[in-house]
Amino acid sequence: MYRTLAALLLCALAIALPASARDVPGELTTQLDAQLQANRERYGIAGQAVLVAHNGSVLYQGTSGERDPSTHAPATIDSIFAAQSVAKLLTSTLVMQLVEQDKVDLEAPASRYVQGLPIAWQEISLRDFLNHSSGIAEYYDRKGEHWVSKGYNGLAPDLAAALKVAGSAPMQFAPGSRVQYTQANYLVLTALLEAHYRKAYPAIARERILQPLKMTSTSWGVASVPAQRAAVPYIGKDGQLQPANEDPWPDYGWGHADLQTTVGDMNRLLQALATGKLVRTATLETLWQPQKLTGGGSNFFSTGWDTTRSDGYTQVGHDGGTRVRARLAYKGSLASGYWVFVYLTNGSARNVWSSTLVESTMAVAAPQEFPHAVLSERLIGYALDESTDATQAMRSWLRDSNGVPTGELERAINADGYAIRESFGARKALKVFALNSELYPESANAWDSLAECHAALGEKETADRLYAKSKALAKPSP
């Protein structure tokens, strides 16, 4: 099966579509339908709904699988998926509106706007809370199958209590020095919004985002979703799907979790942002610049949006765990054109990361625009292809026509190898790491990753030999 799927997708990816893909809608639909089916078979996806748009035009909407495997109810475009932390995009947008109106200053301490924050948090900037670089602790821990706040049988009963739990723990690091994704950061933002508007967070989000954009299928909490439209969450365990049975989040946590939505509603949100309907595009382009960390490097969150820069594009969005992702991509400025990718699933047997799924659609919809996504998809196909001539074909493509700048190729192949290892195991990823070491025999990093993969397979002798080779290459010349 893997060989057949790989051959089908390599053929599809070989067809170079125009940048907008609007000239071949029928062909694009066929190719993306094939990609969704391939993803479902590769990763054991229960059900999925996908939308791709370019410059305001929806190029593709498609589904496959079941929104409820227990009843075999099919996923549809109108199915409502648990998007979880995509909720943070609404919260970030509401804060960005206040920034644009000069009502809040991202560099000012959040305590200027929120009364009663813990003493240790008094000087932490609003930007650090938005970008998960505050250093504060979480307001709950995992206890068995449930989330529990310290001192309570379950989660803290209200927002003030939850903030007190987080504040009672030691700071994890100096604010602004590094990143630690923490839901408690967004409790502070929820408190800020409620203090400013003097109403509950859901009412603020409805009035300022959901209602103006007619996002009528978006809400919070599983209980808010009609049973006939609910995509029931599943999780992978030992390669098999099983019901996720997730605890609902309290309503004070809706600023960071428990969002329920459709591909159409997420498209409305991203389209509105891309065209300046919620926040001016010039403001967004400024706020989506990377934050420099005092510990070195840049934060991969920009005003709370997961941000990458690849193929000349700024790509912003957020995931909802491994299951869902919404992404907006633009080159230079939003006015010069933008892409929207929304990929919603209700779980997969392999718990495949949502960025892999989104990039598979980017590779098909606009291969000339997103060569790194094409590389990722080609390498996945290669890892799963058991034919004897696959390696030579892959070498030739990497040498002649992959589209990724030479200086970025080794690192990109290496990163894709780790993603493949996560989804399919070390044995499948071994092919990719071995190929990278063949292509870049003087790279200490390539040999180190190959050694690590052999070690994961229990092949200690081979791993030790390769680690020694990597170490020797890493030594500076005398």
Coordinates of C-alpha atoms in Angstrom, one line a residue:
M1 CA 0.0 0.0 0.0
Y2 CA 2.8 2.4 0.9
R3 CA 4.5 1.9 -2.4
T4 CA 1.3 2.6 -4.3
L5 CA 0.5 5.7 -2.3
A6 CA 4.1 7.0 -2.7
A7 CA 4.0 6.6 -6.5
L8 CA 0.6 8.3 -6.7
L9 CA 1.8 11.3 -4.7
L10 CA 5.2 11.6 -6.3
C11 CA 3.3 11.8 -9.7
A12 CA 0.9 14.5 -8.3
L13 CA 3.8 16.6 -6.9
A14 CA 5.6 16.4 -10.1
I15 CA 2.9 18.6 -11.7
A16 CA 3.9 22.3 -11.2
L17 CA 0.7 24.3 -10.6
P18 CA 0.6 28.0 -11.2
A19 CA 1.1 30.1 -8.1
S20 CA -2.7 30.6 -7.5
A21 CA -3.7 27.1 -8.7
R22 CA -6.9 28.7 -9.9
D23 CA -6.4 27.8 -13.5
V24 CA -6.8 24.1 -12.8
P25 CA -9.4 23.7 -10.1
G26 CA -10.5 20.2 -11.2
E27 CA -7.0 18.9 -11.2
L28 CA -6.2 20.5 -7.9
T29 CA -9.3 18.9 -6.4
T30 CA -8.3 15.5 -7.6
Q31 CA -4.8 15.9 -6.3
L32 CA -5.9 17.2 -2.8
D33 CA -8.6 14.4 -2.6
A34 CA -5.7 11.9 -3.2
Q35 CA -3.6 13.6 -0.6
L36 CA -6.3 13.5 2.1
Q37 CA -6.8 9.8 1.3
A38 CA -3.1 9.1 1.5
N39 CA -2.9 11.0 4.8
R40 CA -5.8 9.0 6.2
E41 CA -4.2 5.7 5.3
R42 CA -0.7 6.6 6.3
Y43 CA -1.5 8.0 9.7
G44 CA -4.8 6.3 10.6
I45 CA -6.8 9.5 10.7
A46 CA -10.4 9.1 12.0
G47 CA -12.0 11.9 10.1
Q48 CA -10.8 15.2 8.5
A49 CA -11.9 18.4 6.9
V50 CA -9.6 20.6 4.9
L51 CA -9.8 24.0 3.3
V52 CA -7.3 25.8 1.0
A53 CA -7.8 29.4 -0.1
H54 CA -5.7 32.0 -2.0
N55 CA -6.3 35.7 -2.0
G56 CA -9.8 35.3 -0.7
S57 CA -10.9 32.6 -3.1
V58 CA -11.5 29.1 -1.7
L59 CA -9.7 26.7 -4.0
Y60 CA -10.5 23.5 -2.2
Q61 CA -12.8 22.1 0.5
G62 CA -12.7 18.4 1.1
T63 CA -13.3 15.7 3.7
S64 CA -12.6 12.0 4.3
G65 CA -13.2 9.6 7.0
E66 CA -15.7 9.6 9.9
R67 CA -16.6 12.3 12.4
D68 CA -17.7 9.5 14.7
P69 CA -16.2 6.1 14.0
S70 CA -18.4 4.5 16.6
T71 CA -21.4 5.1 14.4
H72 CA -19.5 5.5 11.0
A73 CA -21.0 9.0 10.6
P74 CA -19.0 10.6 7.8
A75 CA -17.0 13.8 8.3
T76 CA -18.5 16.7 6.3
I77 CA -17.5 20.3 5.6
D78 CA -20.0 21.3 8.3
S79 CA -18.6 18.9 11.0
I80 CA -17.5 20.7 14.1
F81 CA -14.1 19.7 15.4
A82 CA -12.5 20.2 18.8
A83 CA -9.8 22.8 17.9
Q84 CA -8.6 23.3 21.5
S85 CA -5.7 25.7 21.6
V86 CA -6.6 27.4 18.3
A87 CA -8.7 29.4 20.9
K88 CA -5.6 31.4 21.6
L89 CA -5.8 33.0 18.2
L90 CA -9.1 34.7 19.2
T91 CA -7.5 35.9 22.5
S92 CA -4.4 37.2 20.7
T93 CA -6.6 39.0 18.2
L94 CA -8.6 40.7 20.9
V95 CA -5.4 41.8 22.6
M96 CA -4.0 43.1 19.3
Q97 CA -7.1 45.2 18.8
L98 CA -6.4 46.9 22.1
V99 CA -2.7 47.4 21.1
E100 CA -3.8 49.1 17.9
Q101 CA -6.2 51.3 19.8
D102 CA -3.4 52.3 22.2
K103 CA -5.3 50.9 25.1
V104 CA -2.5 48.5 26.1
D105 CA 1.3 48.5 25.6
L106 CA 2.9 45.1 24.9
E107 CA 6.1 46.3 26.6
A108 CA 4.3 47.4 29.8
P109 CA 3.9 45.0 32.7
A110 CA 0.6 43.1 32.5
S111 CA 0.1 44.2 36.1
R112 CA -0.7 47.7 34.8
Y113 CA -3.9 46.2 33.4
V114 CA -4.7 43.3 35.7
Q115 CA -5.0 43.8 39.4
G116 CA -3.9 41.3 42.0
L117 CA -1.3 39.4 40.0
P118 CA 1.3 37.5 42.1
I119 CA 4.3 39.6 43.4
A120 CA 6.7 37.6 41.2
W121 CA 4.7 38.5 38.1
Q122 CA 4.5 42.3 38.7
E123 CA 7.2 43.3 36.2
I124 CA 6.5 40.7 33.5
S125 CA 5.6 42.4 30.2
L126 CA 2.3 41.7 28.4
R127 CA 4.3 40.5 25.4
D128 CA 6.0 37.8 27.4
F129 CA 2.6 36.5 28.5
L130 CA 1.4 36.5 24.9
N131 CA 4.5 34.8 23.6
H132 CA 4.8 32.1 26.4
S133 CA 8.1 33.6 27.4
S134 CA 7.0 34.8 30.9
G135 CA 8.6 32.0 32.9
I136 CA 5.4 31.4 35.0
A137 CA 4.4 27.9 36.0
E138 CA 1.3 26.0 34.9
Y139 CA -2.0 26.1 36.9
Y140 CA -2.6 22.3 36.8
D141 CA -0.8 19.0 36.5
R142 CA -1.7 15.6 35.0
K143 CA -3.0 13.2 37.6
G144 CA -3.9 9.9 36.0
E145 CA -6.3 10.7 33.2
H146 CA -7.3 14.1 34.6
W147 CA -6.1 17.7 35.0
V148 CA -5.8 18.7 38.6
S149 CA -4.8 22.1 40.2
K150 CA -2.7 21.9 43.3
G151 CA -5.0 21.9 46.4
Y152 CA -8.1 20.9 44.5
N153 CA -9.8 17.6 43.4
G154 CA -9.9 18.9 39.8
L155 CA -9.1 22.2 38.1
A156 CA -9.3 25.3 40.2
P157 CA -12.9 26.5 40.5
D158 CA -12.4 30.0 39.0
L159 CA -10.0 32.3 37.3
A160 CA -8.6 34.0 40.4
A161 CA -8.0 30.6 42.1
A162 CA -6.2 29.3 38.9
L163 CA -3.9 32.3 38.8
K164 CA -3.2 31.9 42.5
V165 CA -2.2 28.2 41.9
A166 CA 0.2 29.2 39.1
G167 CA 1.6 32.1 41.1
S168 CA 2.3 29.9 44.1
A169 CA 4.9 27.9 42.1
P170 CA 8.4 29.2 41.6
M171 CA 9.3 31.0 38.4
Q172 CA 10.6 28.6 35.7
F173 CA 13.1 31.0 34.2
A174 CA 13.7 34.8 33.8
P175 CA 11.0 36.5 31.8
G176 CA 12.0 37.0 28.1
S177 CA 14.9 34.5 28.3
R178 CA 13.3 31.5 26.7
V179 CA 10.0 29.8 25.8
Q180 CA 7.7 27.5 27.7
Y181 CA 4.2 26.9 26.4
T182 CA 2.0 27.4 29.4
Q183 CA -1.8 27.8 29.4
A184 CA -1.6 30.0 32.5
N185 CA -0.2 32.8 30.3
Y186 CA -3.5 33.1 28.6
L187 CA -5.4 33.2 31.9
V188 CA -3.6 36.5 32.4
L189 CA -4.8 37.7 29.0
T190 CA -8.3 36.6 29.8
A191 CA -8.2 38.6 33.0
L192 CA -6.9 41.6 31.1
L193 CA -9.7 41.5 28.5
E194 CA -12.4 41.0 31.2
A195 CA -11.0 43.9 33.2
H196 CA -11.0 46.2 30.2
Y197 CA -14.4 45.3 28.8
R198 CA -16.1 44.5 32.1
K199 CA -17.7 41.4 30.8
A200 CA -17.0 37.7 30.6
Y201 CA -14.5 36.5 28.0
P202 CA -16.9 34.5 25.8
A203 CA -19.2 37.6 25.4
I204 CA -16.2 39.7 24.4
A205 CA -15.1 37.2 21.7
R206 CA -18.6 36.8 20.4
E207 CA -19.2 40.5 20.1
R208 CA -15.9 41.5 18.6
I209 CA -15.1 38.4 16.4
L210 CA -17.7 35.7 16.1
Q211 CA -20.7 37.8 15.4
P212 CA -19.2 40.3 13.0
L213 CA -17.6 37.5 11.0
K214 CA -20.7 35.3 11.1
M215 CA -18.8 32.5 12.7
T216 CA -22.0 30.8 13.6
S217 CA -20.5 27.3 14.0
T218 CA -17.8 28.3 16.5
S219 CA -18.2 28.0 20.3
W220 CA -16.5 26.6 23.3
G221 CA -17.0 23.3 25.1
V222 CA -18.2 19.9 23.7
A223 CA -21.6 20.5 25.3
S224 CA -22.1 23.4 23.0
V225 CA -21.9 21.3 19.8
P226 CA -25.0 19.6 18.3
A227 CA -24.4 15.8 18.4
Q228 CA -25.3 15.4 14.7
R229 CA -22.3 17.7 13.8
A230 CA -19.7 16.8 16.4
A231 CA -16.4 15.3 15.3
V232 CA -15.8 13.0 18.3
P233 CA -12.1 13.3 19.5
Y234 CA -9.9 10.2 19.2
I235 CA -6.3 9.5 20.2
G236 CA -3.7 7.0 19.0
K237 CA -2.5 4.4 21.4
D238 CA -0.2 1.6 20.3
G239 CA -1.1 2.4 16.7
Q240 CA -4.8 2.1 17.3
L241 CA -7.6 4.7 17.6
Q242 CA -9.4 5.0 20.8
P243 CA -11.8 7.7 22.2
A244 CA -9.9 10.6 23.7
N245 CA -12.4 10.9 26.7
E246 CA -11.1 14.4 27.4
D247 CA -12.2 16.4 30.4
P248 CA -14.0 19.7 29.5
W249 CA -12.2 22.9 30.4
P250 CA -13.8 25.3 32.8
D251 CA -15.3 28.4 31.1
Y252 CA -12.5 30.6 32.5
G253 CA -10.1 28.5 30.4
W254 CA -11.9 29.2 27.1
G255 CA -9.3 31.9 26.2
H256 CA -6.8 29.2 25.8
A257 CA -8.6 26.0 25.1
D258 CA -11.8 24.1 24.2
L259 CA -12.6 25.9 20.9
Q260 CA -15.1 24.1 18.7
T261 CA -15.2 25.1 15.0
T262 CA -15.4 24.3 11.3
V263 CA -13.0 24.8 8.4
G264 CA -15.4 27.5 7.1
D265 CA -15.3 29.5 10.3
M266 CA -11.6 29.3 10.6
N267 CA -11.3 30.5 7.0
R268 CA -13.5 33.5 7.9
L269 CA -11.2 34.4 10.8
L270 CA -8.0 34.2 8.7
Q271 CA -9.5 36.0 5.7
A272 CA -10.7 38.8 8.0
L273 CA -7.3 39.2 9.5
A274 CA -5.6 39.0 6.1
T275 CA -7.8 41.8 4.8
G276 CA -7.6 44.1 7.8
K277 CA -11.2 43.6 9.0
L278 CA -10.2 42.9 12.7
V279 CA -6.8 44.6 12.9
R280 CA -5.1 46.7 10.3
T281 CA -2.7 44.6 8.2
A282 CA 0.2 47.0 8.9
T283 CA -0.3 46.4 12.6
L284 CA -0.4 42.6 12.1
E285 CA 2.8 42.7 10.0
T286 CA 4.5 44.6 12.8
L287 CA 3.2 42.4 15.6
W288 CA 4.1 39.2 13.7
Q289 CA 7.8 40.0 13.9
P290 CA 10.0 37.7 16.0
Q291 CA 10.7 38.5 19.6
K292 CA 14.4 38.4 20.5
L293 CA 15.0 36.3 23.6
T294 CA 17.6 37.4 26.1
G295 CA 18.8 33.8 26.4
G296 CA 19.7 33.9 22.7
G297 CA 17.7 33.3 19.5
S298 CA 14.2 34.3 18.5
N299 CA 10.8 33.2 19.9
F300 CA 8.8 31.1 17.5
F301 CA 5.7 32.8 18.9
S302 CA 4.8 36.3 17.6
T303 CA 2.1 37.9 19.7
G304 CA 1.0 34.3 20.4
W305 CA 0.9 33.1 16.8
D306 CA 3.1 30.2 16.0
T307 CA 5.4 31.8 13.4
T308 CA 7.8 30.4 10.9
R309 CA 9.6 31.9 7.9
S310 CA 10.2 29.6 5.0
D311 CA 10.4 29.9 1.2
G312 CA 10.2 33.7 1.5
Y313 CA 6.8 33.4 3.3
T314 CA 5.8 34.4 6.8
Q315 CA 3.6 31.6 8.1
V316 CA 1.5 32.3 11.1
G317 CA -1.2 30.2 12.9
H318 CA -1.7 27.8 15.7
D319 CA -2.3 24.1 16.3
G320 CA -4.9 22.4 18.5
G321 CA -2.6 19.7 19.7
T322 CA -1.7 17.1 17.1
R323 CA -5.1 17.1 15.5
V324 CA -5.7 20.5 13.9
R325 CA -3.9 23.5 12.5
A326 CA -4.9 26.8 10.9
R327 CA -2.2 28.7 8.9
L328 CA -2.0 32.0 7.1
A329 CA 1.0 32.5 4.8
Y330 CA 2.1 35.7 3.0
K331 CA 5.2 36.9 1.3
G332 CA 6.4 40.4 2.1
S333 CA 3.1 41.9 3.0
L334 CA -0.5 40.7 3.2
A335 CA -1.4 43.1 0.3
S336 CA 1.0 41.2 -2.0
G337 CA -1.1 38.0 -1.6
Y338 CA -1.8 35.3 1.0
W339 CA -2.7 31.7 1.4
V340 CA -5.0 30.1 4.0
F341 CA -4.7 26.4 5.0
V342 CA -7.1 24.9 7.5
Y343 CA -6.7 21.2 8.4
L344 CA -9.0 19.8 11.0
T345 CA -9.0 16.1 12.2
N346 CA -10.6 14.3 15.2
G347 CA -7.5 12.3 15.8
S348 CA -5.1 9.7 14.2
A349 CA -3.7 6.3 15.2
R350 CA -0.2 7.7 14.8
N351 CA -0.9 11.0 16.5
V352 CA 0.6 12.7 13.4
W353 CA 1.6 16.3 14.1
S354 CA -0.8 18.8 12.5
S355 CA 2.1 20.8 10.8
T356 CA 2.9 17.7 8.7
L357 CA -0.7 17.5 7.5
V358 CA -0.9 21.2 6.6
E359 CA 2.4 21.0 4.7
S360 CA 1.1 18.1 2.7
T361 CA -1.7 20.3 1.4
M362 CA 0.8 23.2 0.8
A363 CA 2.9 20.9 -1.3
V364 CA 0.0 20.0 -3.6
A365 CA -1.7 23.4 -3.8
A366 CA 1.4 25.4 -4.6
P367 CA 4.6 23.4 -5.0
Q368 CA 6.5 26.2 -6.7
E369 CA 5.6 28.5 -3.8
F370 CA 6.4 26.1 -0.9
P371 CA 9.4 23.8 -1.9
H372 CA 10.1 23.0 1.7
A373 CA 6.6 21.5 2.0
V374 CA 7.2 19.5 -1.2
L375 CA 10.5 18.3 0.2
S376 CA 8.8 17.1 3.4
E377 CA 6.1 15.2 1.4
R378 CA 8.6 13.7 -1.0
L379 CA 10.8 12.4 1.9
I380 CA 7.8 10.9 3.6
G381 CA 6.9 9.1 0.4
Y382 CA 10.5 8.0 0.1
A383 CA 10.7 6.6 3.6
L384 CA 7.6 4.5 3.0
D385 CA 8.6 3.4 -0.5
E386 CA 10.0 -0.2 -0.4
S387 CA 11.1 -0.3 -4.1
T388 CA 14.8 -0.8 -4.9
D389 CA 15.2 2.2 -7.2
A390 CA 13.7 4.7 -4.8
T391 CA 17.0 5.9 -3.4
Q392 CA 18.5 6.8 -6.8
A393 CA 15.4 8.6 -7.8
M394 CA 15.4 10.6 -4.6
R395 CA 19.1 11.5 -5.0
S396 CA 18.4 12.7 -8.5
W397 CA 15.5 14.8 -7.5
L398 CA 17.4 16.3 -4.5
R399 CA 20.3 17.2 -6.8
D400 CA 18.4 18.6 -9.7
S401 CA 14.9 19.9 -9.0
N402 CA 13.9 20.2 -5.3
G403 CA 13.7 24.0 -5.2
V404 CA 15.1 24.3 -1.7
P405 CA 18.2 26.5 -1.5
T406 CA 21.4 24.5 -1.3
G407 CA 22.4 26.0 2.0
E408 CA 19.1 25.0 3.6
L409 CA 18.8 21.5 2.2
E410 CA 20.8 19.5 4.8
R411 CA 19.0 21.0 7.7
A412 CA 15.6 20.6 6.1
I413 CA 16.2 16.9 5.3
N414 CA 17.4 16.3 8.9
A415 CA 14.3 18.0 10.4
D416 CA 12.0 16.0 8.1
G417 CA 13.8 12.8 9.2
Y418 CA 12.9 13.5 12.8
A419 CA 9.3 14.2 11.9
I420 CA 9.2 10.9 10.0
R421 CA 10.7 9.1 13.0
E422 CA 8.0 10.6 15.2
S423 CA 5.2 9.3 13.0
F424 CA 6.5 6.1 11.6
G425 CA 9.4 5.0 13.8
A426 CA 13.1 4.9 13.6
R427 CA 13.3 2.1 11.0
K428 CA 11.5 4.2 8.4
A429 CA 13.4 7.4 9.3
L430 CA 16.7 5.6 9.0
K431 CA 16.5 5.8 5.2
V432 CA 16.2 9.6 5.3
F433 CA 19.1 10.1 7.8
A434 CA 21.3 7.7 5.8
L435 CA 20.6 9.6 2.6
N436 CA 21.5 12.9 4.3
S437 CA 24.8 11.5 5.4
E438 CA 25.5 10.3 1.9
L439 CA 24.7 13.7 0.5
Y440 CA 26.6 15.6 3.2
P441 CA 29.5 13.3 4.2
E442 CA 31.4 16.1 5.9
S443 CA 28.5 17.1 8.2
A444 CA 28.9 16.1 11.8
N445 CA 25.2 16.8 12.4
A446 CA 24.1 14.4 9.6
W447 CA 26.2 11.5 11.1
D448 CA 25.1 12.4 14.6
S449 CA 21.4 12.1 13.6
L450 CA 22.0 8.8 11.8
A451 CA 23.8 7.5 14.9
E452 CA 20.9 8.5 17.1
C453 CA 18.5 6.7 14.9
H454 CA 20.6 3.5 15.0
A455 CA 20.7 3.9 18.8
A456 CA 16.9 4.1 19.0
L457 CA 16.8 0.8 17.1
G458 CA 19.1 -0.8 19.7
E459 CA 22.0 -1.1 17.2
K460 CA 24.6 0.1 19.7
E461 CA 27.8 -0.9 17.9
T462 CA 26.8 0.9 14.7
A463 CA 25.6 3.9 16.7
D464 CA 28.9 4.2 18.6
R465 CA 30.9 4.0 15.4
L466 CA 28.8 6.8 13.8
Y467 CA 28.9 8.9 16.9
A468 CA 32.7 8.7 16.8
K469 CA 32.6 9.7 13.2
S470 CA 30.4 12.7 14.0
K471 CA 32.6 13.7 16.9
A472 CA 35.7 13.6 14.7
L473 CA 34.1 15.8 12.0
A474 CA 33.0 18.3 14.7
K475 CA 36.6 18.8 15.9
P476 CA 38.0 22.2 14.7
S477 CA 41.0 21.9 12.4
P478 CA 44.4 22.3 14.2

